[in-house]
Coordinates of C-alpha atoms in Angstrom, one line a residue:
M6 CA 232.7 191.4 226.8
T7 CA 231.6 191.4 224.0
A8 CA 231.9 194.3 221.3
I9 CA 229.1 194.7 217.7
T10 CA 229.3 196.6 215.2
I11 CA 226.3 198.1 214.2
A12 CA 226.8 198.7 210.4
I13 CA 225.1 200.9 207.6
A14 CA 225.0 201.7 204.7
S15 CA 222.7 204.4 204.0
S16 CA 222.0 206.8 200.7
G17 CA 220.8 209.6 203.7
R18 CA 217.1 209.3 203.4
P19 CA 215.2 209.6 206.6
S20 CA 214.2 206.8 207.6
L21 CA 217.3 206.8 208.7
A22 CA 216.8 208.7 211.9
R23 CA 213.6 205.8 213.0
C24 CA 216.5 203.0 212.4
L25 CA 218.6 204.8 214.6
A26 CA 215.6 204.9 217.0
S27 CA 214.9 201.5 216.8
I28 CA 218.4 201.1 217.8
A29 CA 218.9 203.5 221.0
A30 CA 215.7 201.3 222.3
L31 CA 217.6 197.5 221.8
E32 CA 217.3 195.6 225.3
L33 CA 221.4 194.4 225.4
P34 CA 221.9 191.9 227.0
L35 CA 224.5 191.6 229.6
G36 CA 228.0 191.9 229.1
V37 CA 227.2 193.3 225.0
A38 CA 228.6 196.9 223.8
I39 CA 227.1 198.4 220.6
N40 CA 228.7 201.5 218.9
V41 CA 227.3 202.6 215.2
L42 CA 229.6 202.5 211.2
I43 CA 227.7 203.8 208.7
A44 CA 229.1 204.4 205.7
D45 CA 227.2 207.9 204.2
D46 CA 226.9 206.7 200.6
S47 CA 225.1 209.8 199.3
P48 CA 226.8 212.0 196.4
D49 CA 225.8 215.0 198.8
G50 CA 227.2 214.0 202.6
Q51 CA 222.9 213.5 204.0
V52 CA 223.6 211.3 206.4
A53 CA 224.8 214.6 208.1
S54 CA 222.3 216.2 208.1
V55 CA 220.3 213.7 209.1
L56 CA 222.5 212.2 212.2
C57 CA 221.6 216.0 212.9
S58 CA 218.1 215.5 214.1
V59 CA 218.8 212.5 215.9
P60 CA 219.2 213.7 219.7
H61 CA 221.6 212.2 222.2
F62 CA 222.8 209.3 221.2
P63 CA 223.7 205.7 224.1
C64 CA 226.8 204.4 221.9
K65 CA 229.0 205.8 219.8
I66 CA 228.8 206.2 215.5
T67 CA 230.7 206.9 213.4
T68 CA 230.5 207.9 209.9
V69 CA 232.7 206.6 206.8
V70 CA 232.3 208.4 203.8
S71 CA 231.8 206.4 199.6
A72 CA 229.2 208.0 198.0
A73 CA 229.4 206.3 195.2
H74 CA 225.9 204.6 194.8
N75 CA 226.9 201.6 195.2
V76 CA 226.1 199.7 198.3
A77 CA 228.5 197.2 197.7
I78 CA 231.0 199.9 198.0
A79 CA 229.2 201.3 200.8
R80 CA 229.4 197.6 202.8
N81 CA 232.7 197.4 202.3
A82 CA 233.3 200.4 203.5
C83 CA 231.6 199.1 206.6
L84 CA 233.4 196.2 206.8
A85 CA 236.8 198.5 206.4
A86 CA 236.1 200.6 209.8
A87 CA 234.2 197.8 211.9
T88 CA 235.9 197.0 215.2
G89 CA 233.3 194.9 217.1
D90 CA 234.4 191.2 217.3
L91 CA 231.2 190.7 215.9
I92 CA 229.2 192.1 212.2
A93 CA 224.8 193.6 211.8
F94 CA 223.6 194.5 209.0
I95 CA 221.0 196.9 208.7
D96 CA 219.4 198.6 206.5
D97 CA 218.1 202.4 206.5
D98 CA 214.8 201.9 205.8
E99 CA 214.5 199.9 208.3
W100 CA 214.0 199.6 211.4
A101 CA 214.9 196.6 214.7
E102 CA 212.4 195.7 217.2
P103 CA 213.7 195.5 220.7
Q104 CA 215.2 191.6 221.1
W105 CA 217.0 192.3 217.9
L106 CA 220.0 192.1 218.8
A107 CA 219.6 189.7 221.9
R108 CA 217.5 187.4 219.7
M109 CA 220.9 187.5 217.1
L110 CA 223.5 186.6 219.0
A111 CA 221.2 184.1 220.6
A112 CA 221.0 182.0 217.9
L113 CA 224.8 182.7 216.7
T114 CA 225.4 180.4 220.1
E115 CA 223.5 178.1 220.2
F116 CA 223.2 176.8 217.1
N117 CA 227.9 177.3 216.3
A118 CA 227.4 179.5 213.7
D119 CA 229.0 182.3 212.3
C120 CA 226.3 183.9 211.2
V121 CA 223.3 184.9 211.6
F122 CA 220.0 186.0 208.6
G123 CA 216.7 188.0 210.7
P124 CA 213.8 187.9 208.6
V125 CA 212.5 191.6 207.5
H126 CA 208.7 192.1 207.6
P127 CA 207.0 195.2 204.9
T128 CA 205.2 197.5 206.4
Y129 CA 203.5 198.3 202.9
P130 CA 202.1 201.6 201.9
T131 CA 198.0 202.5 203.5
Q132 CA 196.6 202.7 199.4
T133 CA 197.6 198.9 198.9
P134 CA 194.9 196.3 197.7
D135 CA 194.4 193.8 200.5
W136 CA 195.6 191.5 197.7
I137 CA 198.3 192.5 198.1
V138 CA 198.8 193.0 201.6
R139 CA 197.3 189.2 201.8
A140 CA 199.8 187.6 199.1
N141 CA 202.9 189.7 201.1
P142 CA 204.8 189.7 198.0
L143 CA 208.0 191.9 199.5
H144 CA 208.6 188.9 202.2
V145 CA 211.0 186.1 202.0
N146 CA 210.9 183.0 204.3
W147 CA 214.1 182.2 204.3
G148 CA 212.2 178.8 207.5
A149 CA 212.3 178.1 211.3
R150 CA 215.0 179.2 214.1
G151 CA 218.5 177.3 213.6
T152 CA 217.5 176.4 209.8
R153 CA 221.2 176.3 207.8
V154 CA 220.9 178.3 204.3
S155 CA 223.9 178.4 202.0
V156 CA 223.5 182.2 200.9
G157 CA 221.3 185.3 202.5
R158 CA 221.2 188.8 202.0
G159 CA 222.6 192.4 204.3
G160 CA 219.5 193.3 205.1
N161 CA 219.6 192.4 208.7
T162 CA 222.5 189.6 209.1
L163 CA 224.3 189.5 212.8
M164 CA 228.1 188.0 211.6
K165 CA 231.8 187.2 213.0
R166 CA 233.7 189.9 211.7
A167 CA 237.2 186.6 212.0
L168 CA 236.3 185.1 209.1
V169 CA 235.6 188.5 206.6
D170 CA 239.5 189.3 207.7
A171 CA 240.8 186.2 207.0
H172 CA 239.3 185.7 203.9
A173 CA 239.0 189.1 203.2
L174 CA 235.9 188.9 201.7
R175 CA 234.0 191.8 199.8
F176 CA 230.4 193.0 197.8
D177 CA 231.5 193.5 194.4
P178 CA 230.6 196.8 193.6
A179 CA 230.2 195.2 190.3
L180 CA 226.2 194.4 191.3
G181 CA 226.6 196.9 193.2
R182 CA 223.4 199.3 192.1
T183 CA 221.6 195.4 190.2
G184 CA 221.4 193.8 193.5
G185 CA 223.3 190.2 194.1
E186 CA 226.1 191.8 195.8
D187 CA 225.3 190.1 199.5
T188 CA 224.2 186.8 197.4
S189 CA 227.7 186.6 195.8
F190 CA 229.0 187.7 199.4
F191 CA 227.6 185.3 201.4
H192 CA 228.0 182.4 199.0
A193 CA 232.0 183.0 198.9
F194 CA 231.3 183.2 203.5
G195 CA 230.4 180.3 203.4
S196 CA 232.1 178.8 200.3
A197 CA 235.1 179.7 203.3
G198 CA 233.9 177.7 205.3
G199 CA 231.1 179.5 207.5
V200 CA 227.7 178.2 209.4
M201 CA 224.9 180.5 207.6
V202 CA 221.9 179.9 209.5
V203 CA 218.1 181.1 210.4
T204 CA 216.7 182.9 212.9
D205 CA 212.7 183.7 212.9
D206 CA 212.1 185.2 215.9
A207 CA 215.1 188.5 215.7
M208 CA 212.9 191.1 213.8
V209 CA 213.1 193.7 211.6
H210 CA 210.5 196.4 209.2
E211 CA 210.5 197.9 206.0
D212 CA 208.6 200.3 205.6
V213 CA 207.4 199.8 201.3
P214 CA 207.9 203.0 198.7
P215 CA 204.6 203.1 196.9
S216 CA 206.8 202.4 193.8
R217 CA 207.2 199.5 194.2
V218 CA 203.6 198.4 195.3
T219 CA 203.3 197.4 191.2
V220 CA 202.3 194.0 190.1
S221 CA 205.5 195.0 187.6
Y222 CA 207.7 195.7 190.2
F223 CA 207.0 192.2 191.8
R224 CA 207.9 190.8 188.4
H225 CA 211.2 192.5 188.2
R226 CA 212.2 191.9 191.3
A227 CA 211.4 188.3 190.9
L228 CA 212.9 187.6 187.8
R229 CA 216.1 189.3 189.5
T230 CA 216.1 186.9 192.7
G231 CA 215.4 184.0 190.3
Q232 CA 218.1 184.6 188.0
I233 CA 220.8 185.6 190.3
Y234 CA 220.6 182.9 192.0
A235 CA 220.9 180.6 188.7
R236 CA 224.2 182.5 188.7
F237 CA 226.5 182.3 192.2
I238 CA 224.8 179.2 193.3
V239 CA 224.2 176.6 190.1
G240 CA 227.0 179.0 188.6
H241 CA 229.3 176.7 191.0
I242 CA 227.2 173.7 192.6
A243 CA 226.5 172.3 188.9
Q244 CA 229.0 169.6 188.2
S245 CA 228.6 168.6 184.6
R246 CA 226.5 169.6 181.8
L247 CA 223.4 167.9 183.0
A248 CA 223.4 168.8 186.3
K249 CA 222.9 172.3 184.6
A250 CA 220.7 170.7 182.1
R251 CA 218.2 170.2 184.2
F252 CA 218.8 172.7 186.7
Y253 CA 217.0 174.1 183.9
A254 CA 215.0 172.0 182.4
G255 CA 213.6 172.5 186.2
A256 CA 212.8 175.4 186.7
L257 CA 211.4 176.1 183.2
L258 CA 208.6 173.1 184.0
K259 CA 208.3 174.4 187.5
A260 CA 207.5 178.6 185.7
S261 CA 205.3 177.2 183.6
I262 CA 202.9 175.4 186.1
A263 CA 202.9 178.4 189.1
L264 CA 202.5 180.4 186.1
G265 CA 199.5 178.3 184.0
A266 CA 197.7 177.8 187.6
G267 CA 198.3 181.8 188.2
A268 CA 196.1 182.5 184.7
F269 CA 192.7 180.3 186.8
L270 CA 193.1 181.9 190.1
Y271 CA 193.8 185.2 188.7
P272 CA 190.1 186.6 188.6
I273 CA 189.2 183.9 191.7
D274 CA 192.0 185.0 194.4
R275 CA 194.0 187.7 193.0
A276 CA 196.2 187.6 196.7
R277 CA 197.0 183.8 195.4
W278 CA 197.8 184.3 191.3
L279 CA 199.8 187.2 192.9
K280 CA 201.9 184.6 194.9
L281 CA 202.2 181.7 192.4
A282 CA 203.2 184.5 189.9
M283 CA 206.4 184.8 191.7
R284 CA 207.4 181.9 192.1
G285 CA 206.8 181.5 187.9
W286 CA 208.8 185.0 188.1
M287 CA 211.5 183.3 189.8
N288 CA 211.9 180.3 188.0
A289 CA 211.7 182.5 184.9
G290 CA 214.7 184.5 186.1
K291 CA 216.2 182.1 186.7
L292 CA 215.8 181.3 183.3
R293 CA 217.3 184.7 182.2
E294 CA 220.8 183.9 183.2
L295 CA 220.8 181.2 179.9
L296 CA 221.0 184.3 177.9
R297 CA 224.1 185.6 179.9
L298 CA 221.4 189.4 179.8
K299 CA 223.3 191.1 182.8
P300 CA 220.8 191.5 186.3
S301 CA 219.1 194.3 186.2
H302 CA 218.5 197.7 188.3
M303 CA 216.3 198.3 190.8
S304 CA 215.8 200.9 192.4

């Protein structure tokens, strides 16, 4: 029997009910048992209110309280309380397709991996302009099934608990409000010998709130992503000042090309402009790390 703890760090958003409904509808392989663990990160115990609206659930749901408004602390509470051999993370504003967990488990086995990351597909509000939907700026393409990666995120993840416990791995609370706690965690996971791959067939979806469908939000997000990448990846793998200089020179060149080409495309094709602008802003974010600026908070 393979035991999987599905862990959810939740602020008590109403979307948690939809997330749980999708878990209840999962089509599990024979020999797989699941339990659900929710870390209530709300200051007022809002998760309990949401759970009251959830009908009979087919497996055990356990809640732990973190109440810190800090996703790293909430995820750490999940790591401490998990009982399964495997831990699957899904966010409370996401919902899974019925074959989600079966496909994650299949990839973990096929590629002899310690951790698998799946795609998260944004669902934009109905009033979103078509050019933004076509650009799909909030979707991250991690690569084809079986691609090996050195970093990851917490929103659609299945990992072996044994490696986490053996190395006492935890999310960094200092990054729990700014973002980057998952980048740091999975870099440490890989450094501890964990094999991490992606699979593109184990899909979850998320609703994008209207407040996030703005160019300023996309720019802010891309800048932060680039800066966090530079801080937690390049800061570890660059072995010399020359290597770091080459990295930042490359980031400057890529940012200049992407933003310059994007400016040309803006009046012609705004979707292609936004795709290029996201690349440019991400590389500009890498350059922010030269100034040692603190990554800013994302709502």
